[in-house]
């Protein structure tokens, strides 16, 4: 485990998946991340790479060959190397290996850079193409935030506040794939109340979200967080059934649509990075 700390917050990270696992206020002791209870969902904040979501039949085609990848790809299950560490920042790196090349025929460098400044933690996804051919990939985040309950606070006391949206158009899921059918959730004062049954049919998937900040708050105390993100064209909101957390998921990429032809080059949201190119995306958590 790797530990980052300043006078306001402290965080812990694992080299497996370069995963953020704790984010705590030093003043109040409040834990902002989900506790990873495996009875519901045994992860904390996995990295999604080189795909986001599921492939149709877990299969894609590239260069006239068939490949298999599980939902959200393989990076979250791989050990990253730690290349930089100080009291307040760490850099993790994953590159291709013999096993990844069997399922994903690309050379790549994936880096996660974490840094804490004040009461905020910043996570930057960096993808580098070391090769002389295009690199095709998607990348995204899956951080799970605690909506813990006690004798004073119920899950239904929590809500999400969107800084720009007044209503939410979401795509329904057909199994693990994106359906063409959409539905609308009207917001009151830009706010979406959290209820467990909101996620009984799986995640809410957005392609047209206007907001670049979503705040998790509750009606019983003044503590919460601002989740800031930019340049992520897709977004997901999810929780495991009856679990006391909510995932806020910024994505550059999305699960296959039900009518997708399974060609990687035609996949919605796929990023084509030219030789020696670099892609960078960042999200942050501001604790209060």
Tab-separated table of C-alpha atoms in Angstrom, residues 8-267:
chain	number	residue	atom	x	y	z
A	8	UNK	CA	-6.075	18.036	5.513
A	9	UNK	CA	-6.559	14.599	3.972
A	10	UNK	CA	-4.844	11.238	3.630
A	11	UNK	CA	-5.186	8.591	0.943
A	12	UNK	CA	-4.067	5.011	0.418
A	13	UNK	CA	-3.420	3.321	-2.914
A	14	UNK	CA	-2.608	-0.191	-4.057
A	15	UNK	CA	-0.104	-1.133	-6.739
A	16	UNK	CA	-2.678	-3.681	-7.958
A	17	UNK	CA	-4.680	-1.744	-10.477
A	18	UNK	CA	-3.133	1.516	-9.177
A	19	UNK	CA	-6.366	1.668	-7.197
A	20	UNK	CA	-7.327	4.388	-4.752
A	21	UNK	CA	-8.677	2.579	-1.675
A	22	UNK	CA	-9.115	5.198	1.049
A	23	UNK	CA	-9.631	8.940	1.224
A	24	UNK	CA	-10.066	10.340	4.714
A	25	UNK	CA	-10.461	13.764	6.296
A	26	UNK	CA	-7.856	14.223	9.023
A	27	UNK	CA	-10.020	16.776	10.793
A	28	UNK	CA	-13.210	14.723	11.071
A	29	UNK	CA	-12.045	11.167	10.369
A	30	UNK	CA	-14.723	10.896	7.685
A	31	UNK	CA	-14.009	8.244	5.040
A	32	UNK	CA	-15.129	9.369	1.603
A	33	UNK	CA	-14.626	6.102	-0.298
A	34	UNK	CA	-16.664	2.914	-0.142
A	35	UNK	CA	-15.223	0.289	2.190
A	36	UNK	CA	-15.000	-2.483	-0.421
A	37	UNK	CA	-17.305	-4.927	1.381
A	38	UNK	CA	-17.169	-8.008	-0.900
A	39	UNK	CA	-20.713	-8.992	0.084
A	40	UNK	CA	-21.811	-6.167	-2.214
A	41	UNK	CA	-18.839	-5.104	-4.357
A	42	UNK	CA	-15.226	-5.770	-3.433
A	43	UNK	CA	-13.598	-2.857	-5.249
A	44	UNK	CA	-12.960	0.801	-4.459
A	45	UNK	CA	-11.949	2.800	-7.532
A	46	UNK	CA	-10.852	0.566	-10.420
A	47	UNK	CA	-9.279	1.859	-13.636
A	48	UNK	CA	-11.136	0.878	-16.813
A	49	UNK	CA	-8.708	0.127	-19.663
A	50	UNK	CA	-8.393	-0.654	-22.572
A	51	UNK	CA	-12.191	-0.790	-22.806
A	52	UNK	CA	-15.016	0.718	-20.794
A	53	UNK	CA	-18.042	-1.478	-20.165
A	54	UNK	CA	-18.739	-4.754	-21.927
A	55	UNK	CA	-18.114	-5.997	-25.436
A	56	UNK	CA	-20.816	-7.856	-27.297
A	57	UNK	CA	-20.124	-11.518	-26.476
A	58	UNK	CA	-16.909	-10.255	-24.773
A	59	UNK	CA	-15.440	-10.205	-28.285
A	60	UNK	CA	-13.947	-7.660	-30.664
A	61	UNK	CA	-12.239	-7.857	-34.047
A	62	UNK	CA	-9.060	-6.090	-35.105
A	63	UNK	CA	-6.923	-6.804	-38.143
A	64	UNK	CA	-9.179	-9.719	-39.171
A	65	UNK	CA	-8.523	-11.459	-35.848
A	66	UNK	CA	-10.871	-12.217	-32.974
A	67	UNK	CA	-9.985	-11.171	-29.420
A	68	UNK	CA	-11.683	-11.625	-26.054
A	69	UNK	CA	-11.770	-9.063	-23.251
A	70	UNK	CA	-13.818	-9.033	-20.044
A	71	UNK	CA	-15.936	-6.049	-19.077
A	72	UNK	CA	-13.805	-2.962	-18.304
A	73	UNK	CA	-10.628	-4.609	-19.592
A	74	UNK	CA	-7.597	-5.924	-17.728
A	75	UNK	CA	-5.725	-2.980	-16.176
A	76	UNK	CA	-7.608	-3.118	-12.866
A	77	UNK	CA	-6.312	-6.652	-12.255
A	78	UNK	CA	-2.644	-5.988	-13.125
A	79	UNK	CA	0.240	-4.920	-10.927
A	80	UNK	CA	1.510	-1.431	-11.738
A	81	UNK	CA	5.043	-0.230	-11.124
A	82	UNK	CA	5.533	2.728	-8.807
A	83	UNK	CA	7.784	5.286	-10.471
A	84	UNK	CA	7.408	8.356	-8.301
A	85	UNK	CA	6.378	8.936	-4.733
A	86	UNK	CA	6.458	11.865	-2.332
A	87	UNK	CA	4.310	12.730	0.641
A	88	UNK	CA	1.608	14.076	-1.654
A	89	UNK	CA	1.887	12.366	-5.047
A	90	UNK	CA	2.474	9.019	-6.719
A	91	UNK	CA	2.815	7.832	-10.306
A	92	UNK	CA	1.891	4.289	-11.355
A	93	UNK	CA	2.749	2.723	-14.734
A	94	UNK	CA	1.536	-0.305	-16.666
A	95	UNK	CA	2.859	-1.414	-20.061
A	96	UNK	CA	2.066	-4.292	-22.389
A	97	UNK	CA	3.256	-7.759	-21.483
A	98	UNK	CA	3.012	-11.253	-22.865
A	99	UNK	CA	-0.461	-11.788	-21.406
A	100	UNK	CA	-1.953	-8.450	-22.491
A	101	UNK	CA	-0.715	-8.909	-26.060
A	102	UNK	CA	-2.747	-12.126	-26.329
A	103	UNK	CA	-5.998	-10.204	-25.808
A	104	UNK	CA	-5.027	-6.679	-26.893
A	105	UNK	CA	-2.457	-6.467	-29.725
A	106	UNK	CA	-1.035	-3.033	-28.896
A	107	UNK	CA	2.026	-1.630	-27.188
A	108	UNK	CA	1.001	1.003	-24.676
A	109	UNK	CA	1.990	2.929	-21.568
A	110	UNK	CA	-0.811	3.603	-19.076
A	111	UNK	CA	-0.045	5.893	-16.144
A	112	UNK	CA	-2.108	7.006	-13.165
A	113	UNK	CA	-0.855	10.107	-11.398
A	114	UNK	CA	-2.354	10.894	-7.980
A	115	UNK	CA	-1.761	14.153	-6.177
A	116	UNK	CA	-3.339	15.760	-3.133
A	117	UNK	CA	-3.566	19.541	-2.835
A	118	UNK	CA	-5.431	21.097	0.061
A	119	UNK	CA	-8.642	19.141	0.601
A	120	UNK	CA	-8.626	17.697	-2.941
A	121	UNK	CA	-7.254	14.561	-4.550
A	122	UNK	CA	-6.483	14.669	-8.286
A	123	UNK	CA	-6.308	11.578	-10.497
A	124	UNK	CA	-4.823	11.893	-13.986
A	125	UNK	CA	-5.021	9.154	-16.616
A	126	UNK	CA	-2.100	9.316	-19.063
A	127	UNK	CA	-1.944	7.055	-22.103
A	128	UNK	CA	1.167	7.045	-24.294
A	129	UNK	CA	1.595	5.330	-27.651
A	130	UNK	CA	5.218	4.118	-27.946
A	131	UNK	CA	4.583	2.332	-31.233
A	132	UNK	CA	4.686	3.289	-34.897
A	133	UNK	CA	1.021	2.338	-35.458
A	134	UNK	CA	-2.195	3.812	-34.064
A	135	UNK	CA	-3.224	2.812	-30.538
A	136	UNK	CA	-6.949	2.150	-30.088
A	137	UNK	CA	-8.262	2.337	-26.540
A	138	UNK	CA	-10.844	3.570	-24.081
A	139	UNK	CA	-10.216	4.642	-20.498
A	140	UNK	CA	-12.399	5.556	-17.565
A	141	UNK	CA	-12.860	5.757	-13.825
A	142	UNK	CA	-15.116	3.862	-11.422
A	143	UNK	CA	-14.680	5.480	-7.969
A	144	UNK	CA	-17.204	4.400	-5.339
A	145	UNK	CA	-18.155	6.953	-2.694
A	146	UNK	CA	-19.537	6.142	0.711
A	147	UNK	CA	-23.153	6.951	1.441
A	148	UNK	CA	-22.865	5.381	4.868
A	149	UNK	CA	-25.853	4.990	7.121
A	150	UNK	CA	-26.238	5.173	10.878
A	151	UNK	CA	-28.927	6.011	13.406
A	152	UNK	CA	-29.056	9.570	12.062
A	153	UNK	CA	-28.480	9.185	8.315
A	154	UNK	CA	-30.249	6.855	5.874
A	155	UNK	CA	-29.240	6.171	2.277
A	156	UNK	CA	-32.311	8.128	1.194
A	157	UNK	CA	-30.892	11.218	2.941
A	158	UNK	CA	-28.149	11.467	0.302
A	159	UNK	CA	-28.472	13.217	-3.026
A	160	UNK	CA	-26.373	14.122	-6.059
A	161	UNK	CA	-26.219	17.750	-7.132
A	162	UNK	CA	-25.377	18.526	-10.792
A	163	UNK	CA	-23.830	21.906	-11.541
A	164	UNK	CA	-25.362	22.304	-15.029
A	165	UNK	CA	-28.080	19.734	-15.733
A	166	UNK	CA	-31.753	20.289	-14.970
A	167	UNK	CA	-32.766	16.855	-16.267
A	168	UNK	CA	-30.906	13.665	-17.123
A	169	UNK	CA	-31.293	11.643	-20.320
A	170	UNK	CA	-29.935	8.166	-19.770
A	171	UNK	CA	-29.533	5.097	-21.967
A	172	UNK	CA	-31.014	1.870	-20.741
A	173	UNK	CA	-28.949	-1.299	-20.571
A	174	UNK	CA	-29.866	-4.465	-22.409
A	175	UNK	CA	-27.890	-7.023	-20.468
A	176	UNK	CA	-24.417	-5.450	-20.383
A	177	UNK	CA	-24.914	-3.575	-23.668
A	178	UNK	CA	-26.236	-0.097	-24.432
A	179	UNK	CA	-29.797	-0.006	-25.694
A	180	UNK	CA	-31.017	2.588	-28.165
A	181	UNK	CA	-33.925	3.346	-25.815
A	182	UNK	CA	-33.539	6.314	-23.467
A	183	UNK	CA	-35.444	7.701	-20.521
A	184	UNK	CA	-35.465	11.040	-18.693
A	185	UNK	CA	-35.080	11.854	-15.000
A	186	UNK	CA	-36.275	15.311	-13.999
A	187	UNK	CA	-34.170	17.014	-11.348
A	188	UNK	CA	-35.398	19.316	-8.601
A	189	UNK	CA	-32.937	22.186	-8.044
A	190	UNK	CA	-30.332	20.208	-10.043
A	191	UNK	CA	-30.555	17.384	-7.463
A	192	UNK	CA	-31.081	13.636	-7.788
A	193	UNK	CA	-32.169	11.862	-4.564
A	194	UNK	CA	-30.358	8.580	-3.938
A	195	UNK	CA	-32.506	5.514	-3.448
A	196	UNK	CA	-31.440	1.903	-3.619
A	197	UNK	CA	-34.056	1.054	-6.251
A	198	UNK	CA	-32.578	3.687	-8.574
A	199	UNK	CA	-29.939	1.082	-9.516
A	200	UNK	CA	-31.999	-2.108	-9.446
A	201	UNK	CA	-31.850	-2.209	-13.263
A	202	UNK	CA	-28.082	-1.547	-13.278
A	203	UNK	CA	-26.228	1.665	-14.074
A	204	UNK	CA	-27.520	4.946	-15.434
A	205	UNK	CA	-25.502	5.677	-18.588
A	206	UNK	CA	-25.208	9.185	-19.995
A	207	UNK	CA	-23.985	10.372	-23.395
A	208	UNK	CA	-25.135	14.007	-23.196
A	209	UNK	CA	-24.352	15.077	-19.635
A	210	UNK	CA	-23.748	18.840	-19.434
A	211	UNK	CA	-22.328	18.947	-15.911
A	212	UNK	CA	-18.615	18.802	-15.135
A	213	UNK	CA	-19.138	18.688	-11.378
A	214	UNK	CA	-21.375	16.381	-9.362
A	215	UNK	CA	-21.590	16.841	-5.598
A	216	UNK	CA	-22.523	14.124	-3.110
A	217	UNK	CA	-24.360	15.651	-0.154
A	218	UNK	CA	-26.914	14.685	2.458
A	219	UNK	CA	-29.708	16.412	4.329
A	220	UNK	CA	-28.423	15.586	7.821
A	221	UNK	CA	-24.940	17.119	8.022
A	222	UNK	CA	-22.721	19.551	6.137
A	223	UNK	CA	-20.106	17.062	4.902
A	224	UNK	CA	-19.760	15.751	1.385
A	225	UNK	CA	-17.660	16.000	-1.747
A	226	UNK	CA	-17.445	17.671	-5.132
A	227	UNK	CA	-16.492	15.340	-7.967
A	228	UNK	CA	-14.947	17.379	-10.795
A	229	UNK	CA	-14.306	16.044	-14.302
A	230	UNK	CA	-13.769	17.468	-17.787
A	231	UNK	CA	-13.331	16.062	-21.286
A	232	UNK	CA	-15.049	12.772	-20.496
A	233	UNK	CA	-17.791	12.369	-23.151
A	234	UNK	CA	-19.647	9.609	-21.297
A	235	UNK	CA	-20.635	9.103	-17.672
A	236	UNK	CA	-22.104	6.344	-15.517
A	237	UNK	CA	-23.760	6.343	-12.099
A	238	UNK	CA	-24.138	3.006	-10.344
A	239	UNK	CA	-24.386	1.165	-7.053
A	240	UNK	CA	-24.570	-2.529	-6.207
A	241	UNK	CA	-27.978	-3.686	-5.058
A	242	UNK	CA	-28.824	-2.247	-1.606
A	243	UNK	CA	-25.219	-1.166	-0.971
A	244	UNK	CA	-24.485	2.123	0.796
A	245	UNK	CA	-22.351	3.734	-1.891
A	246	UNK	CA	-22.624	5.432	-5.242
A	247	UNK	CA	-20.154	5.242	-8.130
A	248	UNK	CA	-19.505	8.367	-10.181
A	249	UNK	CA	-17.849	7.139	-13.369
A	250	UNK	CA	-16.238	9.460	-15.945
A	251	UNK	CA	-15.611	7.601	-19.175
A	252	UNK	CA	-13.729	8.061	-22.438
A	253	UNK	CA	-15.469	5.088	-23.991
A	254	UNK	CA	-18.637	3.120	-23.446
A	255	UNK	CA	-20.020	-0.417	-23.615
A	256	UNK	CA	-20.954	-1.821	-27.011
A	257	UNK	CA	-24.353	-0.918	-28.353
A	258	UNK	CA	-26.763	-3.757	-29.031
A	259	UNK	CA	-26.250	-3.306	-32.798
A	260	UNK	CA	-22.458	-2.853	-32.797
A	261	UNK	CA	-20.518	-4.751	-35.481
A	262	UNK	CA	-17.750	-5.639	-32.946
A	263	UNK	CA	-15.001	-4.052	-35.050
A	264	UNK	CA	-12.720	-2.207	-32.627
A	265	UNK	CA	-12.143	0.641	-35.095
A	266	UNK	CA	-15.904	1.253	-35.255
A	267	UNK	CA	-16.513	1.079	-31.493
